[in-house]
Amino acid sequence: NRVTAVSTAAVEGNVTVGQGFEFTNPSGQGLGQRSSDITSLFYTPKAVSQLDYYSDFTDTNLTVPSSGERIPNHLYPLGLAVHFESYSWSYSFADFFVILTYTIKNVSDTPIDSVFVGYWTEMVVGNSRIGKNRAGSANFYLEGGNGLIDSLRMMYEWDAGNDNGNADTYVAVRLLGSEPELNTSIYNAWAYRSTTGDEWQQAPADDEQKYRRLASSFLGQVTMEEAIQKWQTPNKRTSVISTGPFTRLNPGDSVKLNFAVICAKKSGAQ
């Protein structure tokens, strides 16, 4: 129907029902758990890892099933059903990452053209207990530096405020791949709820702006090197890594996206 629409699971802010929180679980369903560890209460041979989580959610509901509350400005649901699974292990060689998989199915009766899928994050790196930027301090959320490694299809954040070694860690999100396979990797980050400055650093305000972020790195306004240089300045940012386009998602068709959330020790100045 020639409408540009984006369905989002979350946006900036900490609310349970609000504009941009457009995916809901089926009534009575939540987050499931299973384990490959035979000593676990959640043991099952169907488990992939020592700790799997799984869930189903959809953007088709205009209200929250459990409460009946209307989701604000959720005007154009794409008609998607998503099956989510995560995998994690306690082994020393695998205890620093979690794998996330999303199978996204078109359950509407209408094809969806030019599909982009992104993983949005509001990452924060800091020591919540000690140091000048501990949780509750004015600067706890304001000291993030951001970067990317295009060859790894990965975006990351670190504490750029130099908190005397109290937060010498990285957190990163890496795009592992997709089915059907695409080689595109698209990167964006902006200051939290920002409405000033260069357009590519402002928070997208509507579906048209969100789609442009999913479809182009930095809105095509700066080079990757210029963006990375700008992101090294401490700030509170949110970021998204995306891929596409999947040319057409017909009714009943699915795409699958695989990501990893990775933690690591900080090395050197960045």
GROMACS .gro file of C-alpha atoms in nm:
model
  270
    1ASN     CA    1   0.000   0.000   0.000
    2ARG     CA    2   0.307   0.225  -0.046
    3VAL     CA    3   0.330   0.311   0.324
    4THR     CA    4   0.675   0.331   0.483
    5ALA     CA    5   0.635   0.167   0.823
    6VAL     CA    6   0.872   0.054   1.098
    7SER     CA    7   0.777  -0.163   1.393
    8THR     CA    8   0.998  -0.124   1.700
    9ALA     CA    9   1.024  -0.334   2.016
   10ALA     CA   10   1.172  -0.048   2.219
   11VAL     CA   11   1.287   0.312   2.193
   12GLU     CA   12   1.468   0.552   2.425
   13GLY     CA   13   1.311   0.554   2.768
   14ASN     CA   14   1.207   0.317   3.043
   15VAL     CA   15   0.835   0.244   3.014
   16THR     CA   16   0.621  -0.066   2.986
   17VAL     CA   17   0.357   0.073   2.751
   18GLY     CA   18   0.434   0.365   2.527
   19GLN     CA   19   0.498   0.489   2.177
   20GLY     CA   20   0.758   0.272   2.006
   21PHE     CA   21   0.698  -0.034   2.229
   22GLU     CA   22   0.501  -0.210   1.957
   23PHE     CA   23   0.567  -0.583   2.001
   24THR     CA   24   0.366  -0.788   2.250
   25ASN     CA   25   0.360  -1.147   2.370
   26PRO     CA   26   0.054  -1.366   2.319
   27SER     CA   27  -0.168  -1.352   2.625
   28GLY     CA   28  -0.035  -1.576   2.901
   29GLN     CA   29   0.303  -1.628   2.736
   30GLY     CA   30   0.638  -1.487   2.841
   31LEU     CA   31   1.003  -1.585   2.840
   32GLY     CA   32   1.073  -1.960   2.837
   33GLN     CA   33   1.386  -2.130   2.964
   34ARG     CA   34   1.566  -2.459   2.889
   35SER     CA   35   1.909  -2.609   2.946
   36SER     CA   36   2.143  -2.874   2.811
   37ASP     CA   37   2.281  -2.921   3.164
   38ILE     CA   38   2.138  -3.246   3.300
   39THR     CA   39   2.155  -3.107   3.656
   40SER     CA   40   1.932  -2.812   3.568
   41LEU     CA   41   1.562  -2.796   3.654
   42PHE     CA   42   1.514  -2.679   3.295
   43TYR     CA   43   1.703  -2.966   3.133
   44THR     CA   44   1.573  -3.088   2.800
   45PRO     CA   45   1.748  -3.257   2.506
   46LYS     CA   46   1.593  -2.986   2.289
   47ALA     CA   47   1.821  -2.722   2.444
   48VAL     CA   48   2.097  -2.572   2.233
   49SER     CA   49   2.311  -2.433   2.516
   50GLN     CA   50   2.351  -2.447   2.891
   51LEU     CA   51   2.099  -2.166   2.918
   52ASP     CA   52   1.848  -2.100   2.640
   53TYR     CA   53   1.578  -1.837   2.657
   54TYR     CA   54   1.298  -1.824   2.402
   55SER     CA   55   0.988  -1.619   2.337
   56ASP     CA   56   0.732  -1.529   2.073
   57PHE     CA   57   0.597  -1.182   2.005
   58THR     CA   58   0.410  -0.991   1.737
   59ASP     CA   59   0.344  -0.639   1.618
   60THR     CA   60  -0.013  -0.721   1.510
   61ASN     CA   61  -0.180  -0.617   1.837
   62LEU     CA   62  -0.294  -0.257   1.868
   63THR     CA   63  -0.343  -0.307   2.242
   64VAL     CA   64  -0.148  -0.493   2.509
   65PRO     CA   65  -0.322  -0.834   2.543
   66SER     CA   66  -0.275  -0.858   2.919
   67SER     CA   67  -0.414  -0.515   3.003
   68GLY     CA   68  -0.607  -0.386   2.703
   69GLU     CA   69  -0.402  -0.065   2.701
   70ARG     CA   70  -0.372   0.086   2.356
   71ILE     CA   71  -0.020   0.116   2.217
   72PRO     CA   72   0.024   0.487   2.130
   73ASN     CA   73   0.060   0.573   1.761
   74HIS     CA   74   0.090   0.209   1.657
   75LEU     CA   75  -0.092   0.286   1.334
   76TYR     CA   76   0.066   0.062   1.069
   77PRO     CA   77   0.161  -0.281   1.205
   78LEU     CA   78   0.369  -0.468   0.950
   79GLY     CA   79   0.203  -0.799   1.040
   80LEU     CA   80   0.507  -0.973   1.186
   81ALA     CA   81   0.543  -1.270   1.420
   82VAL     CA   82   0.886  -1.310   1.577
   83HIS     CA   83   1.037  -1.618   1.739
   84PHE     CA   84   1.335  -1.531   1.959
   85GLU     CA   85   1.598  -1.759   2.110
   86SER     CA   86   1.922  -1.688   2.298
   87TYR     CA   87   2.209  -1.924   2.380
   88SER     CA   88   2.480  -1.897   2.646
   89TRP     CA   89   2.743  -2.118   2.805
   90SER     CA   90   2.953  -2.110   3.124
   91TYR     CA   91   3.270  -2.255   2.968
   92SER     CA   92   3.574  -2.026   3.001
   93PHE     CA   93   3.611  -2.008   2.622
   94ALA     CA   94   3.246  -1.914   2.570
   95ASP     CA   95   3.129  -1.725   2.881
   96PHE     CA   96   3.179  -1.376   2.735
   97PHE     CA   97   2.908  -1.379   2.468
   98VAL     CA   98   2.539  -1.455   2.417
   99ILE     CA   99   2.397  -1.552   2.079
  100LEU     CA  100   2.059  -1.408   1.981
  101THR     CA  101   1.840  -1.538   1.697
  102TYR     CA  102   1.527  -1.382   1.555
  103THR     CA  103   1.302  -1.556   1.303
  104ILE     CA  104   1.068  -1.294   1.157
  105LYS     CA  105   0.760  -1.412   0.967
  106ASN     CA  106   0.510  -1.214   0.762
  107VAL     CA  107   0.173  -1.326   0.904
  108SER     CA  108  -0.026  -1.062   0.716
  109ASP     CA  109  -0.195  -1.108   0.378
  110THR     CA  110   0.018  -0.838   0.217
  111PRO     CA  111   0.375  -0.856   0.082
  112ILE     CA  112   0.632  -0.634   0.252
  113ASP     CA  113   0.888  -0.480   0.018
  114SER     CA  114   1.242  -0.353   0.083
  115VAL     CA  115   1.275  -0.497   0.433
  116PHE     CA  116   1.553  -0.385   0.666
  117VAL     CA  117   1.604  -0.540   1.009
  118GLY     CA  118   1.802  -0.377   1.288
  119TYR     CA  119   1.916  -0.446   1.643
  120TRP     CA  120   1.884  -0.130   1.854
  121THR     CA  121   2.074  -0.090   2.181
  122GLU     CA  122   2.106   0.157   2.464
  123MET     CA  123   2.441   0.028   2.589
  124VAL     CA  124   2.608   0.168   2.901
  125VAL     CA  125   2.955   0.080   3.029
  126GLY     CA  126   3.036   0.187   3.384
  127ASN     CA  127   3.113   0.064   3.732
  128SER     CA  128   2.785   0.071   3.921
  129ARG     CA  129   2.946   0.049   4.266
  130ILE     CA  130   3.267   0.251   4.280
  131GLY     CA  131   3.434   0.538   4.098
  132LYS     CA  132   3.326   0.885   3.999
  133ASN     CA  133   3.067   0.754   3.752
  134ARG     CA  134   2.899   0.489   3.967
  135ALA     CA  135   2.525   0.428   3.930
  136GLY     CA  136   2.326   0.723   4.061
  137SER     CA  137   2.591   0.979   3.971
  138ALA     CA  138   2.515   1.249   3.717
  139ASN     CA  139   2.769   1.113   3.467
  140PHE     CA  140   2.692   0.739   3.482
  141TYR     CA  141   2.511   0.742   3.146
  142LEU     CA  142   2.714   1.023   2.987
  143GLU     CA  143   3.062   0.874   2.953
  144GLY     CA  144   3.010   0.630   2.665
  145GLY     CA  145   3.243   0.620   2.367
  146ASN     CA  146   3.123   0.434   2.058
  147GLY     CA  147   3.294   0.264   1.769
  148LEU     CA  148   3.256   0.000   1.502
  149ILE     CA  149   3.462  -0.262   1.322
  150ASP     CA  150   3.310  -0.298   0.979
  151SER     CA  151   3.508  -0.613   0.888
  152LEU     CA  152   3.347  -0.787   1.190
  153ARG     CA  153   3.003  -0.626   1.136
  154MET     CA  154   3.021  -0.505   1.496
  155MET     CA  155   2.938  -0.193   1.700
  156TYR     CA  156   3.080  -0.142   2.049
  157GLU     CA  157   3.089   0.092   2.348
  158TRP     CA  158   3.340   0.161   2.623
  159ASP     CA  159   3.380   0.404   2.913
  160ALA     CA  160   3.541   0.705   2.747
  161GLY     CA  161   3.542   0.903   3.071
  162ASN     CA  162   3.863   0.738   3.198
  163ASP     CA  163   3.720   0.641   3.536
  164ASN     CA  164   4.059   0.546   3.683
  165GLY     CA  165   4.038   0.189   3.558
  166ASN     CA  166   3.707   0.117   3.734
  167ALA     CA  167   3.524   0.035   3.410
  168ASP     CA  168   3.785  -0.109   3.175
  169THR     CA  169   3.549  -0.317   2.965
  170TYR     CA  170   3.382  -0.323   2.626
  171VAL     CA  171   3.034  -0.430   2.527
  172ALA     CA  172   2.957  -0.500   2.162
  173VAL     CA  173   2.681  -0.619   1.931
  174ARG     CA  174   2.785  -0.817   1.627
  175LEU     CA  175   2.573  -0.915   1.328
  176LEU     CA  176   2.659  -1.280   1.267
  177GLY     CA  177   2.448  -1.333   0.957
  178SER     CA  178   2.106  -1.376   0.808
  179GLU     CA  179   1.890  -1.621   0.614
  180PRO     CA  180   1.858  -1.538   0.326
  181GLU     CA  181   2.221  -1.431   0.338
  182LEU     CA  182   2.302  -1.061   0.294
  183ASN     CA  183   2.643  -0.899   0.319
  184THR     CA  184   2.523  -0.547   0.400
  185SER     CA  185   2.600  -0.393   0.739
  186ILE     CA  186   2.453  -0.054   0.828
  187TYR     CA  187   2.554   0.150   1.134
  188ASN     CA  188   2.399   0.442   1.319
  189ALA     CA  189   2.423   0.604   1.661
  190TRP     CA  190   2.281   0.925   1.801
  191ALA     CA  191   2.273   1.120   2.125
  192TYR     CA  192   1.994   1.011   2.359
  193ARG     CA  193   1.667   1.179   2.249
  194SER     CA  194   1.867   1.450   2.074
  195THR     CA  195   1.681   1.698   1.854
  196THR     CA  196   1.972   1.933   1.783
  197GLY     CA  197   2.295   1.929   1.585
  198ASP     CA  198   2.369   1.745   1.263
  199GLU     CA  199   2.077   1.537   1.138
  200TRP     CA  200   2.269   1.209   1.147
  201GLN     CA  201   2.328   1.259   1.521
  202GLN     CA  202   1.963   1.333   1.605
  203ALA     CA  203   1.717   1.073   1.732
  204PRO     CA  204   1.472   0.961   1.460
  205ALA     CA  205   1.123   1.088   1.539
  206ASP     CA  206   0.892   0.895   1.307
  207ASP     CA  207   0.877   0.587   1.083
  208GLU     CA  208   1.019   0.768   0.780
  209GLN     CA  209   1.324   0.877   0.980
  210LYS     CA  210   1.364   0.536   1.145
  211TYR     CA  211   1.353   0.362   0.805
  212ARG     CA  212   1.622   0.595   0.670
  213ARG     CA  213   1.845   0.496   0.965
  214LEU     CA  214   1.787   0.126   0.900
  215ALA     CA  215   1.867   0.173   0.530
  216SER     CA  216   2.180   0.393   0.535
  217SER     CA  217   2.482   0.441   0.759
  218PHE     CA  218   2.492   0.792   0.911
  219LEU     CA  219   2.221   0.897   0.662
  220GLY     CA  220   2.503   0.913   0.405
  221GLN     CA  221   2.607   1.250   0.551
  222VAL     CA  222   2.953   1.162   0.684
  223THR     CA  223   3.214   0.896   0.621
  224MET     CA  224   3.264   0.602   0.853
  225GLU     CA  225   3.594   0.751   0.973
  226GLU     CA  226   3.427   1.086   1.052
  227ALA     CA  227   3.148   0.915   1.246
  228ILE     CA  228   3.390   0.704   1.452
  229GLN     CA  229   3.596   1.013   1.535
  230LYS     CA  230   3.284   1.196   1.654
  231TRP     CA  231   3.167   0.898   1.863
  232GLN     CA  232   3.489   0.894   2.066
  233THR     CA  233   3.368   1.201   2.254
  234PRO     CA  234   3.192   1.083   2.574
  235ASN     CA  235   2.814   1.103   2.553
  236LYS     CA  236   2.495   0.910   2.615
  237ARG     CA  237   2.414   0.745   2.285
  238THR     CA  238   2.190   0.477   2.147
  239SER     CA  239   2.291   0.274   1.843
  240VAL     CA  240   2.153   0.038   1.583
  241ILE     CA  241   2.315  -0.213   1.348
  242SER     CA  242   2.101  -0.327   1.058
  243THR     CA  243   2.102  -0.520   0.734
  244GLY     CA  244   1.892  -0.530   0.420
  245PRO     CA  245   1.717  -0.496   0.196
  246PHE     CA  246   1.537  -0.827   0.183
  247THR     CA  247   1.367  -0.754  -0.148
  248ARG     CA  248   1.024  -0.889  -0.060
  249LEU     CA  249   0.872  -1.074   0.233
  250ASN     CA  250   0.561  -1.243   0.101
  251PRO     CA  251   0.280  -1.367   0.329
  252GLY     CA  252   0.408  -1.676   0.509
  253ASP     CA  253   0.775  -1.605   0.431
  254SER     CA  254   1.042  -1.562   0.700
  255VAL     CA  255   1.386  -1.413   0.744
  256LYS     CA  256   1.628  -1.507   1.022
  257LEU     CA  257   1.882  -1.278   1.187
  258ASN     CA  258   2.164  -1.386   1.418
  259PHE     CA  259   2.346  -1.149   1.654
  260ALA     CA  260   2.594  -1.180   1.939
  261VAL     CA  261   2.630  -0.962   2.246
  262ILE     CA  262   2.997  -0.969   2.347
  263CYS     CA  263   3.190  -0.844   2.650
  264ALA     CA  264   3.568  -0.798   2.670
  265LYS     CA  265   3.843  -0.640   2.874
  266LYS     CA  266   3.951  -0.293   2.770
  267SER     CA  267   4.295  -0.275   2.611
  268GLY     CA  268   4.478   0.052   2.568
  269ALA     CA  269   4.303   0.386   2.526
  270GLN     CA  270   4.002   0.252   2.334
   0.00000   0.00000   0.00000
